[in-house]
Coordinates of C-alpha atoms and ligand atoms in Angstrom, one line a residue:
M12 CA 146.6 174.6 -118.9
Y13 CA 148.9 177.2 -117.2
T14 CA 148.0 180.9 -116.3
Y15 CA 151.5 182.0 -115.4
M16 CA 152.9 185.2 -116.9
Y17 CA 150.7 186.0 -119.9
E18 CA 147.2 184.5 -119.7
A19 CA 146.2 187.3 -117.4
K20 CA 147.0 189.8 -120.1
G21 CA 145.0 187.6 -122.6
R22 CA 148.0 187.8 -125.2
F23 CA 151.3 186.2 -125.8
P24 CA 152.6 188.1 -128.9
E25 CA 154.8 185.5 -130.7
V26 CA 152.8 182.5 -130.4
D27 CA 149.8 184.4 -131.7
T28 CA 151.4 185.6 -134.6
P29 CA 150.2 184.2 -137.8
L30 CA 152.8 181.8 -139.2
P31 CA 153.8 182.0 -142.7
T32 CA 152.1 179.4 -145.0
K33 CA 153.9 176.3 -146.5
D34 CA 154.4 177.9 -149.6
G35 CA 156.5 180.7 -147.9
Q36 CA 153.9 183.3 -148.5
G37 CA 152.7 185.7 -146.0
A38 CA 155.6 187.1 -143.9
G39 CA 157.7 188.9 -146.6
A40 CA 161.3 189.5 -145.2
Y41 CA 160.2 189.0 -141.5
F42 CA 158.9 185.9 -139.6
N43 CA 157.4 187.9 -136.9
P44 CA 156.9 191.4 -138.5
V45 CA 155.4 193.1 -135.8
P46 CA 158.2 192.6 -133.1
E47 CA 161.1 192.5 -135.4
T48 CA 160.5 195.8 -136.8
M49 CA 159.2 197.7 -133.7
S50 CA 160.7 201.2 -133.2
R51 CA 163.3 201.5 -130.2
A52 CA 160.4 203.2 -128.0
E53 CA 157.9 200.4 -128.7
L54 CA 160.4 197.8 -128.1
E55 CA 161.4 199.5 -124.7
A56 CA 157.7 199.8 -123.7
L57 CA 157.2 196.1 -124.4
Q58 CA 160.4 195.3 -122.4
L59 CA 159.0 197.1 -119.7
E60 CA 155.7 195.7 -119.4
R61 CA 157.4 192.1 -119.8
L62 CA 160.1 193.0 -117.2
Q63 CA 157.4 193.9 -114.6
Q64 CA 155.5 190.6 -115.4
T65 CA 158.8 188.6 -115.1
V66 CA 159.7 190.0 -111.7
R67 CA 156.1 189.2 -110.3
H68 CA 156.5 185.8 -111.8
C69 CA 160.0 185.3 -110.3
L70 CA 158.9 186.3 -106.8
T71 CA 156.7 183.0 -106.6
N72 CA 160.0 181.2 -106.0
P73 CA 161.7 181.3 -102.5
F74 CA 165.2 181.8 -104.2
Y75 CA 164.2 185.0 -105.6
Q76 CA 162.0 186.1 -102.6
K77 CA 165.3 185.8 -100.5
K78 CA 167.2 187.7 -103.1
F79 CA 164.7 190.5 -103.4
Q80 CA 164.5 191.0 -99.3
E81 CA 168.5 191.1 -99.4
A82 CA 168.3 193.7 -102.0
G83 CA 165.5 195.5 -100.3
I84 CA 163.2 195.8 -103.3
T85 CA 159.8 195.0 -104.3
P86 CA 158.2 194.5 -107.7
N87 CA 156.8 198.0 -107.4
D88 CA 160.4 199.7 -107.6
I89 CA 160.6 198.6 -111.2
K90 CA 158.9 201.6 -112.8
S91 CA 161.1 202.1 -115.6
L92 CA 163.6 200.0 -118.0
A93 CA 166.6 201.6 -116.1
D94 CA 165.1 200.0 -112.8
V95 CA 166.6 196.5 -114.1
R96 CA 169.7 197.8 -112.7
R97 CA 168.3 197.6 -109.1
L98 CA 167.7 194.0 -109.5
P99 CA 169.9 191.3 -108.2
F100 CA 172.2 189.4 -110.6
T101 CA 172.3 185.8 -111.0
T102 CA 175.0 183.2 -111.9
K103 CA 175.6 179.8 -112.8
Q104 CA 176.5 179.1 -109.4
D105 CA 173.0 180.0 -108.3
L106 CA 171.9 177.3 -110.6
R107 CA 174.4 174.7 -109.1
D108 CA 173.4 175.7 -105.7
T109 CA 169.7 175.2 -106.2
Y110 CA 170.2 172.1 -108.4
P111 CA 168.0 170.5 -109.9
F112 CA 164.7 172.4 -109.4
G113 CA 165.2 175.1 -107.0
M114 CA 164.9 177.9 -109.5
A115 CA 161.8 176.4 -111.2
C116 CA 158.9 179.3 -111.0
V117 CA 156.2 176.6 -112.2
P118 CA 155.3 173.3 -110.8
L119 CA 157.1 170.6 -112.2
R120 CA 154.1 169.0 -113.8
D121 CA 153.7 171.8 -116.0
C122 CA 157.3 171.3 -117.2
V123 CA 157.8 169.4 -120.3
R124 CA 161.5 169.4 -121.1
L125 CA 164.6 169.5 -119.2
H126 CA 168.1 170.4 -120.6
S127 CA 171.3 170.4 -118.8
S128 CA 174.7 171.7 -119.4
S129 CA 177.6 169.3 -118.2
G130 CA 179.4 171.4 -115.5
T131 CA 183.2 170.8 -115.5
T132 CA 183.1 170.8 -111.5
G133 CA 180.1 170.4 -109.2
N134 CA 176.6 170.0 -110.1
P135 CA 175.6 170.4 -113.7
T136 CA 172.9 173.0 -114.3
V137 CA 169.4 172.1 -115.1
I138 CA 167.0 174.2 -117.4
L139 CA 163.2 173.6 -117.4
H140 CA 160.9 174.4 -120.1
T141 CA 157.1 174.6 -120.2
Q142 CA 155.2 174.0 -123.6
R143 CA 154.9 177.7 -124.1
D144 CA 158.6 178.2 -123.4
L145 CA 159.3 175.5 -126.3
D146 CA 156.9 177.3 -128.4
E147 CA 158.6 180.7 -128.0
W148 CA 162.1 179.0 -128.5
A149 CA 161.0 177.4 -131.8
N150 CA 159.6 180.9 -132.9
Q151 CA 163.1 182.6 -132.1
V152 CA 164.9 180.0 -134.0
A153 CA 162.2 180.2 -137.1
R154 CA 162.8 184.0 -137.0
N155 CA 166.4 183.6 -137.3
L156 CA 166.4 181.3 -140.1
W157 CA 163.7 183.2 -141.9
M158 CA 166.0 186.2 -141.5
V159 CA 168.7 184.6 -143.6
G160 CA 166.5 183.8 -146.3
L161 CA 165.4 180.2 -145.6
R162 CA 161.8 179.4 -146.5
P163 CA 159.6 176.2 -146.4
D164 CA 161.0 175.0 -149.7
D165 CA 164.4 174.8 -147.9
V166 CA 165.8 171.5 -146.8
F167 CA 167.5 172.0 -143.3
Q168 CA 170.1 169.5 -142.2
N169 CA 171.0 169.9 -138.3
S170 CA 174.5 168.6 -138.0
S171 CA 174.9 169.3 -134.2
G172 CA 174.9 167.1 -131.4
Y173 CA 171.3 166.2 -130.0
G174 CA 170.4 165.0 -126.4
M175 CA 171.1 167.5 -123.6
F176 CA 172.9 169.9 -125.9
T177 CA 170.5 172.5 -127.0
G178 CA 171.7 172.9 -130.5
G179 CA 170.1 169.8 -131.4
L180 CA 166.4 169.9 -130.4
G181 CA 166.5 173.9 -130.5
F182 CA 167.4 174.1 -134.3
Q183 CA 165.1 170.9 -135.0
Y184 CA 162.0 172.5 -133.7
G185 CA 162.9 175.9 -135.0
A186 CA 163.4 174.8 -138.4
E187 CA 160.3 172.6 -138.4
R188 CA 158.2 175.7 -137.2
L189 CA 159.4 177.6 -140.3
G190 CA 158.2 175.0 -142.3
M191 CA 161.3 173.4 -143.7
L192 CA 162.0 169.7 -144.2
T193 CA 164.3 169.1 -141.4
V194 CA 167.1 166.2 -141.1
P195 CA 168.0 165.5 -137.6
A196 CA 171.5 164.3 -139.0
A197 CA 173.2 165.0 -135.7
A198 CA 177.1 165.5 -135.3
G199 CA 179.8 163.3 -136.7
N200 CA 179.9 160.6 -139.4
S201 CA 180.9 162.9 -142.2
L202 CA 180.5 160.5 -145.0
R203 CA 176.9 159.9 -144.2
Q204 CA 176.4 163.7 -143.8
I205 CA 177.8 164.3 -147.4
K206 CA 175.5 161.5 -148.6
F207 CA 172.5 163.2 -146.9
I208 CA 173.6 166.8 -148.3
K209 CA 173.7 165.3 -151.9
D210 CA 170.6 162.7 -151.7
F211 CA 168.2 165.1 -150.0
G212 CA 169.1 168.3 -151.7
T213 CA 170.2 169.9 -148.3
T214 CA 170.1 173.8 -148.9
A215 CA 171.3 174.6 -145.2
I216 CA 173.3 173.2 -142.5
H217 CA 173.8 174.2 -139.0
A218 CA 176.9 173.0 -137.2
V219 CA 179.4 174.3 -134.8
P220 CA 182.3 176.1 -136.9
S221 CA 184.9 173.5 -136.2
Y222 CA 182.7 170.9 -137.6
V223 CA 182.0 172.6 -140.8
T224 CA 185.6 172.8 -141.4
R225 CA 186.0 169.1 -140.8
L226 CA 183.1 168.5 -143.1
Y227 CA 184.8 170.3 -145.7
E228 CA 188.0 168.3 -145.3
V229 CA 186.3 165.1 -145.9
M230 CA 184.3 166.6 -148.8
Q231 CA 187.7 167.3 -150.3
E232 CA 189.0 163.8 -149.7
E233 CA 185.9 162.5 -151.4
G234 CA 186.3 164.8 -154.2
V235 CA 182.9 166.4 -153.4
D236 CA 183.0 170.1 -154.4
P237 CA 180.1 172.0 -152.3
R238 CA 179.7 174.5 -155.0
R239 CA 179.2 171.9 -158.0
D240 CA 177.7 169.0 -156.3
T241 CA 175.4 170.2 -153.6
K242 CA 172.4 172.6 -153.3
L243 CA 173.8 174.4 -150.1
K244 CA 173.0 178.2 -149.7
V245 CA 173.2 178.9 -146.2
L246 CA 175.3 177.8 -143.0
A247 CA 174.2 178.5 -139.4
I248 CA 177.4 178.4 -137.4
G249 CA 177.7 179.2 -133.7
A250 CA 177.7 177.5 -130.2
E251 CA 181.5 178.2 -129.7
P252 CA 183.7 181.2 -130.3
H253 CA 185.0 181.8 -133.6
S254 CA 186.9 184.5 -135.4
E255 CA 185.8 186.7 -138.4
E256 CA 188.7 185.2 -140.2
Q257 CA 187.3 181.5 -139.3
R258 CA 183.9 182.7 -140.8
Q259 CA 185.3 183.9 -144.0
R260 CA 187.4 180.9 -144.4
I261 CA 184.1 178.7 -144.1
E262 CA 182.3 180.7 -146.6
Q263 CA 185.2 180.4 -149.2
M264 CA 185.6 176.8 -148.6
M265 CA 181.7 176.0 -148.9
G266 CA 180.9 178.7 -151.2
V267 CA 178.0 180.0 -149.1
K268 CA 177.2 182.6 -146.5
A269 CA 177.9 181.5 -142.8
Y270 CA 175.7 183.1 -140.4
N271 CA 176.7 183.5 -136.6
S272 CA 174.3 182.1 -134.1
F273 CA 174.5 182.7 -130.5
G274 CA 172.8 180.5 -128.0
M275 CA 172.8 179.7 -124.3
S276 CA 171.1 176.7 -122.5
E277 CA 170.0 179.1 -119.6
M278 CA 168.3 181.5 -122.1
C279 CA 166.7 178.5 -123.9
G280 CA 169.5 177.4 -126.5
P281 CA 170.1 178.7 -130.0
G282 CA 168.0 181.7 -130.9
V283 CA 169.2 184.2 -128.6
G284 CA 171.0 186.2 -131.0
F285 CA 171.8 185.8 -135.1
E286 CA 173.2 187.7 -137.6
C287 CA 171.1 189.1 -140.3
P288 CA 172.1 189.4 -144.0
E289 CA 174.1 192.5 -143.3
Q290 CA 176.5 190.3 -141.1
N291 CA 177.3 193.6 -138.9
G292 CA 176.9 191.9 -135.7
L293 CA 174.3 189.7 -134.2
H294 CA 170.8 190.8 -133.3
F295 CA 170.0 190.1 -129.8
W296 CA 166.2 189.7 -129.6
E297 CA 165.1 192.3 -127.2
D298 CA 161.5 191.2 -127.2
Y299 CA 162.8 188.2 -125.4
Y300 CA 165.7 189.5 -123.5
I301 CA 167.0 192.7 -121.7
V302 CA 170.5 193.1 -122.9
E303 CA 173.2 194.7 -120.6
I304 CA 176.8 195.0 -121.0
V305 CA 178.9 195.4 -117.7
D306 CA 182.1 195.8 -116.4
P307 CA 182.8 192.4 -114.8
E308 CA 184.7 193.9 -111.8
T309 CA 182.5 196.9 -111.1
L310 CA 179.3 195.3 -112.5
E311 CA 178.4 198.9 -113.9
P312 CA 177.4 199.4 -117.4
V313 CA 179.9 200.1 -119.9
P314 CA 179.2 202.7 -122.6
D315 CA 178.2 201.2 -126.3
G316 CA 181.3 200.3 -128.1
E317 CA 183.4 199.0 -125.2
I318 CA 183.9 195.2 -124.4
G319 CA 182.2 194.0 -121.2
E320 CA 180.2 191.1 -119.8
L321 CA 176.9 190.2 -121.4
V322 CA 174.1 190.0 -118.8
L323 CA 170.8 189.0 -119.6
T324 CA 167.3 188.9 -118.4
T325 CA 164.7 186.8 -119.8
L326 CA 161.4 188.3 -120.6
C327 CA 159.1 185.4 -121.9
R328 CA 160.3 182.5 -119.9
E329 CA 157.8 180.7 -117.9
A330 CA 159.6 177.6 -116.3
M331 CA 162.8 179.3 -115.3
P332 CA 163.0 182.9 -115.9
L333 CA 166.4 184.5 -115.1
L334 CA 167.1 188.0 -113.9
R335 CA 170.3 189.6 -114.8
Y336 CA 172.3 186.4 -115.7
R337 CA 175.9 187.0 -115.9
T338 CA 176.8 185.0 -118.9
R339 CA 180.5 185.5 -118.6
D340 CA 180.6 186.0 -122.4
L341 CA 182.6 189.1 -123.5
T342 CA 181.0 191.4 -126.3
R343 CA 180.2 195.0 -127.0
V344 CA 177.2 196.9 -128.4
L345 CA 177.7 197.8 -132.2
G346 CA 174.5 199.7 -132.8
R347 CA 170.7 199.6 -132.3
T348 CA 169.6 200.3 -135.7
C349 CA 170.5 198.3 -139.0
P350 CA 169.8 198.5 -142.6
C351 CA 167.7 195.2 -142.4
G352 CA 165.0 197.0 -140.5
R353 CA 165.5 195.3 -137.3
N354 CA 166.0 197.7 -134.3
H355 CA 167.1 195.0 -131.8
V356 CA 170.6 195.7 -130.4
R357 CA 173.6 194.4 -132.6
L358 CA 176.3 192.8 -130.6
D359 CA 179.8 192.1 -131.7
R360 CA 180.9 188.4 -132.0
M361 CA 181.8 187.0 -128.7
R362 CA 185.4 187.4 -127.7
G363 CA 185.0 184.3 -125.6
R364 CA 184.1 183.7 -122.1
S365 CA 185.8 185.5 -119.3
D366 CA 186.7 181.9 -118.0
D367 CA 188.4 181.0 -121.4
M368 CA 190.8 183.9 -120.8
M369 CA 194.4 182.7 -120.3
V370 CA 196.8 184.6 -118.2
L371 CA 200.3 183.7 -119.3
R372 CA 203.3 185.7 -117.7
G373 CA 200.8 188.3 -116.7
V374 CA 199.5 188.7 -120.4
N375 CA 195.7 188.2 -120.9
I376 CA 195.0 186.1 -124.0
F377 CA 191.8 184.9 -125.8
P378 CA 192.0 181.7 -127.9
I379 CA 190.3 183.7 -130.6
Q380 CA 193.2 186.1 -131.0
I381 CA 195.4 183.1 -131.9
E382 CA 192.7 181.9 -134.3
K383 CA 192.5 185.2 -136.0
I384 CA 196.2 185.0 -136.9
L385 CA 196.3 181.4 -137.9
M386 CA 193.5 181.6 -140.2
Q387 CA 195.2 184.4 -142.1
F388 CA 197.6 181.8 -143.4
S389 CA 196.6 179.9 -146.4
E390 CA 199.3 177.2 -145.7
L391 CA 197.3 176.3 -142.6
A392 CA 194.3 174.2 -142.3
S393 CA 191.4 175.2 -139.8
N394 CA 192.3 172.7 -136.8
Y395 CA 194.5 174.1 -134.0
L396 CA 195.3 173.4 -130.2
I397 CA 196.8 175.6 -127.8
T398 CA 198.9 173.8 -124.8
L399 CA 200.0 175.5 -121.8
T400 CA 202.8 174.1 -119.7
T401 CA 205.3 175.0 -117.0
D402 CA 208.7 174.1 -117.8
D403 CA 211.6 175.0 -115.4
N404 CA 209.3 177.3 -113.5
N405 CA 208.5 179.2 -116.7
D406 CA 204.9 179.3 -118.3
N407 CA 204.8 178.4 -121.9
M408 CA 202.3 178.4 -124.8
T409 CA 202.6 175.8 -127.8
V410 CA 200.4 176.4 -130.6
E411 CA 199.9 173.2 -132.9
V412 CA 198.1 173.9 -136.1
E413 CA 197.5 171.7 -139.1
L414 CA 199.0 172.3 -142.4
A415 CA 196.6 172.6 -145.3
Q416 CA 198.9 170.4 -147.5
P417 CA 201.7 168.0 -146.3
T418 CA 205.3 169.1 -147.4
D419 CA 208.9 167.8 -146.9
D420 CA 210.3 171.1 -147.5
Y421 CA 211.8 171.8 -144.1
K422 CA 213.3 175.1 -145.0
Q423 CA 209.9 176.2 -146.4
L424 CA 208.1 175.2 -142.9
Q425 CA 211.0 176.7 -140.7
T426 CA 210.2 179.9 -142.5
L427 CA 206.4 179.6 -142.0
E428 CA 206.8 178.8 -138.3
R429 CA 209.0 181.7 -137.9
E430 CA 206.6 184.1 -139.6
I431 CA 203.6 182.6 -137.5
R432 CA 205.6 183.2 -134.4
R433 CA 206.3 186.9 -135.3
R434 CA 202.6 187.5 -136.3
L435 CA 201.4 185.7 -132.9
K436 CA 203.8 187.8 -131.1
D437 CA 202.3 191.0 -132.5
E438 CA 198.9 190.0 -131.4
I439 CA 199.3 188.4 -128.0
L440 CA 202.7 190.2 -126.9
L441 CA 204.6 186.9 -126.3
T442 CA 206.2 184.3 -128.4
P443 CA 204.7 181.0 -128.3
I444 CA 206.2 177.6 -129.6
V445 CA 204.5 176.8 -133.1
R446 CA 204.4 173.1 -134.3
L447 CA 203.2 172.6 -137.7
V448 CA 201.5 169.2 -138.0
N449 CA 199.8 167.2 -140.8
K450 CA 196.1 167.1 -141.2
G451 CA 194.3 164.8 -139.2
T452 CA 196.8 164.9 -136.3
L453 CA 195.1 166.9 -133.9
P454 CA 191.8 165.8 -132.1
V455 CA 188.5 166.6 -133.4
S456 CA 185.6 166.9 -131.2
E457 CA 181.9 166.3 -132.3
G458 CA 180.6 169.1 -130.0
K459 CA 182.3 172.1 -129.3
A460 CA 185.9 172.3 -130.2
V461 CA 188.5 172.1 -127.3
R462 CA 191.0 174.8 -128.2
V463 CA 193.2 175.0 -124.9
V464 CA 194.6 172.3 -122.8
D465 CA 196.2 173.9 -119.5
K466 CA 198.6 171.5 -118.1
R467 CA 199.9 173.9 -115.8
K468 CA 197.3 173.1 -113.5
V469 CA 199.0 170.1 -112.2
Y470 CA 201.7 172.4 -110.7
Q471 CA 199.3 174.6 -108.8
Ligands
AMP12 P1 175.6 176.1 -123.8 O1 174.7 176.6 -123.0 O2 176.2 175.0 -123.1 O3 175.2 175.8 -125.4 O4 176.8 177.2 -123.9 C1 176.4 178.6 -124.3 C2 178.0 179.3 -124.4 O5 178.5 178.9 -125.5 C3 177.8 180.6 -124.4 O6 177.6 181.3 -123.1 C4 178.9 181.1 -125.4 O7 180.2 181.0 -124.3 C5 179.2 179.9 -126.2 N1 178.6 180.5 -127.4 C6 177.4 180.1 -128.1 N2 177.2 180.6 -129.0 C7 178.4 181.3 -129.5 C8 178.8 182.0 -130.7 N3 178.0 182.3 -131.7 N4 180.1 182.6 -130.5 C9 180.6 182.5 -129.5 N5 180.5 181.8 -128.3 C10 179.2 181.1 -128.3
ZN13 ZN1 170.2 193.7 -139.3

């Protein structure tokens, strides 16, 4: 039907890869053995070829034509992978400015799906997909789920919001592509979720981490022990920042491994990066993306190991390819090899987005730093809320956190509060107000958790 980037070359690697059979035979440890286990040299050669195709494809669109003219470059200037740095950056603002279809690189009649992220201000952003984009997306998600041991015999419950949020349909199609019985349970209604888990013999769940902790609390209330009463063996958690401590807590609660899943609507959705069984960072799939980490101020690359902003260039997207897209997510390169046999770059869990950073009395703080400390206290449950206020011209932070067990022992509560304050001060260099509240007091969202309420804004 379409002849965009790949038909001319007569091949499209992932879609053409033979899929494992329903009985789980045929792919061994890897879902897409060839691209997953390529050497760095092979991977980089593939990236260059796809980058050149992508650049030519982008130049069918007036937005990119203008950008290239401004930068004074042509597709012929992209001779090596390092030349990616000559390309212009793109941003969420570009997507807003060209809303809704200005960055499409194929006619609308060849697009079959639209996703949108709800912008907090101005236009939302729109992401279009051709059928081939959807096929590739499903392959990426299937690759990830296969990587952590899921096979067609598994029962996959997707307890994530459906609709415009890509965590719903993204995991749905990916889990189906792998061949699993896939339950589109969607988020919320925890009692029904637990019934499904038990009745259908669910072995794997995908949900945002804050929802998994909620699900566990309801299990406890209902006397359900996930180890004893369910067949769960794998959790995929992601879509929102969470600390290593939060992950470990989730693993202990549910008695299974929880793998970090990174997704982003602009790149497709979930499937962009995922932890392998080594759990030593997320493999970002370099046959699909060029991964750069840059200094957010100078936009120059930072050395491996240093924190910077993640910048992604799509290599296989037809409907809306994006060049050097500034994700605002902060992370660092951990390595480019792995005992699992995949040579795709490993990135550290996201610190958060640069827009999540709170600046309080001149100190830069990420919510995840606070979470990391809170999760170390066994007296505390997992739900917390950070509120920033201005009182008498002073900026203050209040950290409210739920207690694992209610108690009337005020002395004990005071000691606990004091200890939390002290540990938080060591981490964030200022002392917040700490309030311990009973379980169920703080709001729970069915989608991504809202961790920070900034009430200072009204004074600005
Ligand atoms: P959306 O496109 O609306 O689903 O949001 C994508 C954003 O969610 C990313 O840019 C990240 O800021 C955040 N995100 C997604 N997955 C993760 C993850 N595993 N860890 C931390 N943040 C994540
Ligand atoms: Zn690995």
